[in-house]
XYZ file of C-alpha atoms in Angstrom:
111
model
C 0.982 2.781 27.872
C 4.304 4.008 29.198
C 5.470 0.413 29.681
C 5.035 -0.362 25.976
C 7.206 2.581 24.978
C 9.955 1.487 27.353
C 9.870 -2.034 25.911
C 10.246 -0.782 22.367
C 13.227 1.360 23.287
C 14.915 -1.556 25.045
C 14.421 -3.791 22.005
C 16.015 -1.255 19.684
C 19.063 -0.548 21.813
C 20.941 -3.816 21.060
C 20.519 -3.159 17.342
C 21.976 0.326 17.729
C 25.053 -1.067 19.472
C 25.499 -3.642 16.738
C 25.318 -0.950 14.042
C 27.982 1.136 15.802
C 30.304 -1.877 15.977
C 29.760 -2.667 12.304
C 30.505 0.919 11.266
C 33.818 0.796 13.150
C 34.791 -2.310 11.175
C 33.995 -0.725 7.811
C 36.929 0.192 5.621
C 36.892 3.778 4.412
C 38.280 4.374 0.942
C 38.829 7.865 -0.417
C 39.472 8.638 -4.076
C 41.057 11.777 -5.504
C 40.966 12.229 -9.276
C 44.103 13.723 -10.834
C 42.946 16.509 -13.171
C 43.267 15.834 -16.915
C 44.552 12.282 -16.423
C 43.272 8.724 -16.035
C 44.945 8.499 -12.603
C 43.481 8.544 -9.093
C 44.911 8.553 -5.581
C 43.320 5.929 -3.327
C 43.589 6.389 0.443
C 42.659 3.646 2.917
C 43.852 2.351 6.265
C 46.340 5.213 6.698
C 48.157 4.912 3.378
C 47.720 6.172 -0.170
C 48.719 4.910 -3.607
C 48.164 5.855 -7.234
C 46.023 3.845 -9.643
C 44.849 3.785 -13.231
C 41.559 1.925 -13.279
C 42.110 -1.369 -11.464
C 45.900 -1.168 -11.754
C 48.186 0.157 -9.013
C 50.916 2.487 -10.297
C 52.760 3.594 -7.152
C 53.991 2.128 -3.909
C 52.008 2.598 -0.704
C 52.806 5.934 0.909
C 52.446 6.284 4.688
C 53.860 9.819 5.100
C 52.030 12.787 6.603
C 51.390 14.457 3.210
C 50.745 11.168 1.427
C 47.914 12.307 -0.889
C 49.861 15.360 -2.041
C 53.057 13.337 -2.596
C 51.293 10.603 -4.572
C 49.409 13.236 -6.613
C 52.659 15.005 -7.474
C 54.263 11.702 -8.437
C 51.356 10.844 -10.761
C 51.402 14.295 -12.365
C 55.032 13.859 -13.425
C 55.375 12.463 -16.931
C 58.323 10.079 -16.716
C 59.437 7.238 -18.959
C 58.563 4.825 -16.177
C 54.964 6.124 -16.102
C 54.714 5.994 -19.913
C 55.853 2.351 -19.904
C 53.403 1.507 -17.092
C 50.482 3.014 -19.018
C 51.451 1.222 -22.251
C 51.684 -2.110 -20.429
C 48.292 -1.576 -18.775
C 46.674 -0.658 -22.097
C 48.241 -3.725 -23.738
C 46.882 -5.967 -20.981
C 43.410 -4.439 -21.334
C 43.583 -4.960 -25.116
C 44.517 -8.632 -24.614
C 41.600 -9.125 -22.218
C 39.198 -7.581 -24.731
C 40.533 -9.863 -27.504
C 40.005 -12.909 -25.289
C 36.416 -11.832 -24.620
C 35.807 -11.440 -28.376
C 37.240 -14.909 -29.055
C 35.024 -16.445 -26.377
C 31.959 -14.681 -27.811
C 32.838 -15.904 -31.316
C 33.285 -19.477 -30.069
C 29.959 -19.312 -28.211
C 28.201 -18.176 -31.403
C 29.738 -20.952 -33.528
C 28.833 -23.625 -30.970
C 25.172 -22.532 -30.984
C 24.921 -22.879 -34.779
């Protein structure tokens, strides 16, 4: 009976090693929401940057206090940030219009 237990343990050990290797290869992504704004700070692979949805707003920051610096940058209301947000919203609006046109064309083709 003791031999069976030993065999089971030996069979499971290679799988455990494989899982540890896979977890080391995983990419960790951290998100920090900026209060009362549509912005987030994304941190991965030792750098952080600011985003709004799927759109990057800031450069990659590799400094020691990167999350704090990017957060402070996103909290500032500058003309540059206002223009960025307007351009992003315009692009999203255009994408939504294209989807509506495609849906309309699909409906007319079916009739």
